[in-house]
XYZ file of C-alpha atoms in Angstrom:
379
model
C 108.907 77.703 100.860
C 110.283 78.547 104.094
C 108.699 77.305 107.401
C 108.130 80.840 108.559
C 106.380 82.244 105.576
C 104.462 79.825 103.479
C 102.792 80.424 100.066
C 99.117 79.649 99.759
C 99.667 77.334 96.792
C 96.303 78.195 95.200
C 97.309 76.109 92.241
C 97.050 72.929 94.288
C 93.479 73.863 95.015
C 92.760 74.113 91.339
C 94.228 70.670 90.897
C 91.599 69.267 93.147
C 88.875 70.427 90.892
C 90.563 68.882 87.796
C 90.997 65.641 89.762
C 87.334 65.507 90.933
C 85.997 66.134 87.481
C 88.213 63.187 86.140
C 86.673 61.028 88.772
C 83.140 62.159 87.797
C 83.895 61.393 84.117
C 85.094 57.841 85.109
C 81.908 57.068 87.008
C 79.671 58.709 84.403
C 81.388 57.136 81.403
C 78.814 54.479 80.542
C 76.052 56.955 80.931
C 77.720 59.420 78.893
C 78.687 57.072 76.091
C 75.278 55.561 76.024
C 73.954 59.039 75.193
C 76.900 60.247 73.043
C 78.509 57.219 71.382
C 80.801 59.709 69.507
C 82.726 60.301 72.723
C 84.124 56.747 72.439
C 87.106 58.355 70.834
C 88.082 59.546 74.258
C 86.801 56.635 76.217
C 90.228 55.564 77.490
C 90.600 58.991 79.073
C 87.363 58.454 80.980
C 88.344 54.973 81.933
C 91.500 55.989 83.566
C 89.796 58.491 85.695
C 90.331 56.367 88.791
C 94.044 57.498 88.834
C 92.864 60.766 90.069
C 92.263 59.136 93.454
C 96.041 58.498 93.658
C 96.592 62.195 92.703
C 94.374 63.080 95.673
C 96.308 60.750 98.030
C 99.657 62.319 97.130
C 98.305 65.795 97.256
C 96.712 65.025 100.704
C 100.154 63.897 102.168
C 101.716 66.932 100.728
C 99.219 69.557 102.178
C 98.868 67.839 105.479
C 102.715 68.113 105.724
C 102.520 71.661 104.582
C 100.253 72.428 107.626
C 101.489 70.053 110.261
C 104.839 68.413 109.644
C 106.898 71.135 111.400
C 104.663 71.033 114.445
C 104.782 67.251 114.802
C 108.480 66.836 114.283
C 109.321 69.568 116.663
C 107.010 68.027 119.353
C 104.442 70.735 119.090
C 101.829 68.827 117.394
C 98.404 68.355 119.076
C 97.377 64.950 117.806
C 93.861 65.105 119.233
C 93.194 68.538 117.667
C 94.761 67.366 114.353
C 92.425 64.359 114.108
C 89.350 66.432 115.106
C 90.069 68.909 112.362
C 90.531 66.194 109.952
C 87.282 64.651 110.936
C 85.459 68.030 110.740
C 86.771 68.102 107.198
C 85.374 64.850 105.846
C 82.713 63.523 108.271
C 79.748 65.852 107.925
C 79.378 65.352 104.075
C 80.200 61.700 104.408
C 77.304 61.177 106.965
C 74.968 63.405 104.954
C 75.418 61.513 101.851
C 75.069 58.228 103.581
C 71.787 59.519 105.001
C 70.707 60.502 101.447
C 71.287 56.906 100.248
C 69.286 55.530 103.168
C 66.414 57.844 102.220
C 66.669 57.001 98.541
C 66.719 53.272 99.212
C 63.694 53.344 101.453
C 61.818 55.643 99.065
C 62.789 53.500 96.159
C 61.444 50.378 97.821
C 58.172 52.059 98.724
C 57.861 53.240 95.060
C 59.026 49.965 93.658
C 62.092 51.729 91.989
C 65.482 50.079 92.128
C 68.397 52.233 93.497
C 71.811 50.865 92.470
C 73.091 47.387 93.479
C 71.107 45.993 96.473
C 73.861 43.830 97.566
C 75.894 46.857 98.606
C 73.347 48.215 100.934
C 74.015 46.198 104.135
C 73.907 47.010 107.707
C 77.395 45.941 108.381
C 78.468 48.082 105.463
C 76.704 51.138 106.855
C 78.451 50.487 110.308
C 81.869 50.304 108.457
C 81.198 53.515 106.651
C 80.203 55.366 109.851
C 83.296 54.084 111.713
C 85.535 54.897 108.633
C 87.066 51.494 108.606
C 85.587 50.114 105.256
C 88.832 49.404 103.467
C 91.287 48.975 106.271
C 91.059 45.271 105.454
C 90.065 44.221 101.963
C 88.194 46.471 99.515
C 84.425 46.859 98.925
C 82.801 50.170 97.891
C 79.737 50.131 100.112
C 76.797 52.449 100.069
C 78.233 55.685 98.561
C 80.805 53.967 96.405
C 83.250 56.966 96.164
C 83.397 57.192 99.975
C 85.579 54.026 100.065
C 88.697 56.368 99.960
C 87.610 58.229 103.083
C 88.282 55.262 105.272
C 91.758 54.958 103.512
C 92.440 58.734 104.067
C 91.341 58.339 107.702
C 93.958 55.557 108.150
C 96.560 57.833 106.822
C 95.649 60.739 109.129
C 95.724 58.308 112.128
C 99.341 57.257 111.053
C 100.458 60.717 109.979
C 102.906 61.410 112.939
C 104.535 57.993 112.521
C 104.970 58.307 108.782
C 105.993 61.905 108.977
C 108.631 61.050 111.585
C 110.079 58.294 109.541
C 110.216 60.376 106.336
C 111.866 63.261 108.430
C 114.628 60.887 109.467
C 115.143 59.871 105.923
C 115.152 63.507 104.800
C 118.132 64.323 107.051
C 120.208 62.142 104.811
C 119.702 64.651 101.836
C 117.637 65.167 98.759
C 119.130 62.163 96.923
C 117.726 59.910 99.727
C 114.249 61.456 99.531
C 114.197 60.991 95.809
C 115.327 57.420 96.180
C 112.445 56.887 98.569
C 109.910 58.400 96.196
C 111.249 56.144 93.419
C 111.025 53.091 95.629
C 107.354 53.965 96.527
C 106.434 54.486 92.891
C 107.811 50.985 91.992
C 105.926 49.473 94.932
C 102.801 50.992 93.700
C 103.182 48.957 90.483
C 104.198 45.848 92.394
C 101.152 46.179 94.712
C 98.841 46.382 91.780
C 100.438 43.304 90.339
C 100.587 41.105 93.317
C 97.488 42.297 95.283
C 95.175 43.876 92.845
C 92.048 45.415 94.072
C 89.653 48.147 92.920
C 90.418 49.191 89.264
C 93.319 46.736 89.237
C 95.248 49.103 91.729
C 96.853 47.724 94.917
C 94.455 47.127 97.891
C 93.268 50.511 99.260
C 95.376 50.451 102.517
C 98.485 49.970 100.585
C 97.443 52.394 97.815
C 96.723 55.233 100.144
C 99.728 54.822 102.377
C 102.098 54.867 99.444
C 100.460 57.940 97.933
C 100.222 59.741 101.198
C 103.905 59.069 102.131
C 105.115 60.250 98.698
C 103.299 63.405 99.285
C 105.052 63.979 102.666
C 108.420 63.144 100.892
C 107.635 65.708 98.256
C 106.990 68.429 100.821
C 110.368 67.652 102.379
C 111.928 68.198 98.906
C 110.291 71.556 98.110
C 109.843 73.291 101.402
C 113.084 75.372 100.909
C 112.891 75.656 97.080
C 112.444 79.066 95.368
C 109.574 79.679 92.845
C 110.302 79.109 89.241
C 108.139 79.900 86.170
C 109.750 77.023 84.281
C 108.640 74.662 87.146
C 105.133 75.980 86.811
C 104.930 75.101 83.090
C 106.567 71.615 83.854
C 103.957 71.004 86.484
C 101.036 71.886 84.265
C 102.420 69.694 81.387
C 102.876 66.781 83.716
C 99.269 67.190 84.981
C 98.112 67.137 81.322
C 100.370 64.092 80.862
C 98.772 62.341 83.717
C 95.540 62.722 82.068
C 96.517 61.948 78.506
C 99.427 59.514 78.839
C 98.209 57.150 81.600
C 95.263 55.949 79.619
C 97.715 54.829 76.991
C 99.404 52.449 79.436
C 97.531 49.168 79.207
C 99.211 46.967 81.745
C 97.632 47.824 85.137
C 100.920 47.459 87.343
C 102.778 49.660 84.857
C 99.805 52.213 84.625
C 99.765 52.365 88.502
C 103.465 53.270 88.650
C 103.348 55.703 85.697
C 100.249 57.427 86.994
C 101.641 57.830 90.562
C 104.958 59.037 89.047
C 103.296 61.649 86.910
C 101.024 62.752 89.741
C 104.006 63.099 92.170
C 106.073 64.959 89.697
C 103.226 67.459 88.726
C 102.660 68.276 92.453
C 106.371 68.762 93.017
C 106.809 71.275 90.129
C 103.557 73.001 90.683
C 104.459 73.521 94.332
C 107.481 75.427 93.499
C 106.013 76.853 90.345
C 105.191 80.420 89.519
C 103.999 82.340 86.419
C 101.119 81.990 83.989
C 100.687 78.247 84.460
C 100.319 78.499 88.159
C 98.042 81.562 87.938
C 95.765 79.475 85.530
C 95.362 76.609 88.065
C 94.969 79.267 90.904
C 92.369 81.251 89.122
C 89.204 82.138 90.772
C 87.142 79.612 88.847
C 89.384 76.607 89.373
C 90.102 77.656 93.046
C 86.313 77.602 93.746
C 86.082 74.350 91.964
C 88.840 73.067 94.215
C 86.854 74.174 97.353
C 83.816 72.319 96.260
C 85.590 69.389 94.925
C 85.308 67.201 98.000
C 81.553 67.717 98.258
C 81.415 67.138 94.414
C 83.235 63.899 94.768
C 80.935 62.793 97.627
C 77.616 63.591 95.758
C 78.263 62.778 92.254
C 77.082 59.152 92.707
C 73.752 60.415 94.050
C 73.554 62.750 90.981
C 74.170 59.869 88.681
C 71.376 57.829 90.086
C 69.068 60.748 89.585
C 70.382 61.298 86.006
C 69.991 57.766 85.216
C 66.403 57.894 85.931
C 65.857 61.234 83.817
C 68.004 60.336 80.951
C 67.057 56.909 79.914
C 69.891 55.980 77.524
C 67.869 53.965 75.030
C 65.544 56.984 74.388
C 68.435 59.106 73.296
C 70.055 57.125 70.645
C 68.220 58.663 67.606
C 68.056 62.270 68.992
C 69.998 65.255 67.307
C 73.719 65.501 68.057
C 73.265 68.975 69.597
C 70.634 67.764 71.986
C 72.856 64.819 73.136
C 75.765 67.065 73.686
C 73.413 69.315 75.879
C 72.302 66.190 77.799
C 75.940 65.154 78.480
C 76.729 68.785 79.496
C 73.752 68.590 81.968
C 75.316 65.597 83.598
C 78.563 67.560 84.293
C 76.561 70.624 85.451
C 74.412 68.671 87.890
C 77.541 67.041 89.297
C 79.162 70.404 89.919
C 75.954 71.864 91.219
C 75.289 69.163 93.696
C 78.868 69.593 95.014
C 78.486 73.286 95.289
C 75.162 72.836 97.242
C 76.735 70.316 99.634
C 79.595 72.469 100.254
C 77.726 75.550 101.157
C 74.837 73.780 102.984
C 76.610 70.953 104.775
C 80.479 70.808 104.400
C 81.463 74.381 105.482
C 78.888 75.121 108.108
C 79.312 71.812 109.793
C 83.133 72.046 109.645
C 83.017 75.492 111.310
C 80.539 74.121 113.915
C 82.790 71.111 114.800
C 85.971 73.338 115.000
C 84.223 75.834 117.210
C 82.866 72.950 119.347
C 86.286 71.846 119.946
C 87.286 75.218 121.403
C 89.804 75.870 118.693
C 88.542 78.613 116.339
C 90.152 78.920 113.040
C 90.569 82.603 113.617
C 93.204 81.849 116.274
C 95.315 79.952 113.748
C 98.405 81.476 112.042
C 97.511 83.273 108.776
C 98.949 80.497 106.623
C 96.575 78.041 108.206
C 93.346 80.089 108.235
C 93.805 81.085 104.510
C 92.767 77.654 103.253
C 91.858 74.161 104.449
C 93.950 71.999 102.071
C 92.946 68.530 102.870
C 91.887 67.052 99.546
C 90.050 63.818 99.827
C 88.965 61.505 96.789
């Protein structure tokens, strides 16, 4: 993956959809299991879906490096433009979903209908969400609970030039040193989960995102000059499947944290240099489209769940036919994907284009490798 001619890495877009769907299953697990108790056989898979967040963090560090590392390390990086583009990527949908929660809360109070946990809807919480600082210190999930990770991502964007510079210095010492750095960070992920446990028994969000993001930068330094390999593609796909199937079997939270981040990192490494059928599968039109809408899907699925909870009263489904209950569960997934697609086309993409144009830096003026895709996966 030379600096002058970069591959599009469509397979990494496909990963984003897989990760977003895993998060949806994690948050929908009790609703789904209430309707379809037979799904308890795979409950552990649902319950480990929070590890998809760490997959996103690593992937984010990799792709931001793919686009910007060379510029910043050569002194050509425009920090203000970089941050504006990152903000254009995440902020419109974030504010739109926050607005929807405000409307739902007000409408719910007027109608006498409860909407989520009232203790999470505070003015100070809304201010923290708007400023993207919610989890810089501590950890609370706020209004749109999946959005906690945006403030963590924003912190990593702000620090990107510093982290990238430090990793670049280490990278000059050779591949063995980069691998050692990744190994150390994987261990620290588990140590953090053990010493300072937070959401889902992982390390506090600020530590969690900086570890994953730095690993992603280091992985990019490892693969940028590596040739494609069909074998690597199959290994990457197997490791991605392993992340989803093996991580739930690890019961100790600190060990699970390290194992999950290790598998996620290895999957991204091999898929980034992979070729052949496995890579074509993940880069297929369906999965690539799913990857494009994955951020909006991630940001809207909590809203969809509130609606679903009112429509599908769990107690009323217990004695219904199995086929009908399977259809009801499928409806949950379809609505989550549909809400994401709607938010992508109606809010995310138009607003992103507008903000980039407003900055006077049209995407059409970017090099082909950058205008092909906006790889900035956020969980």
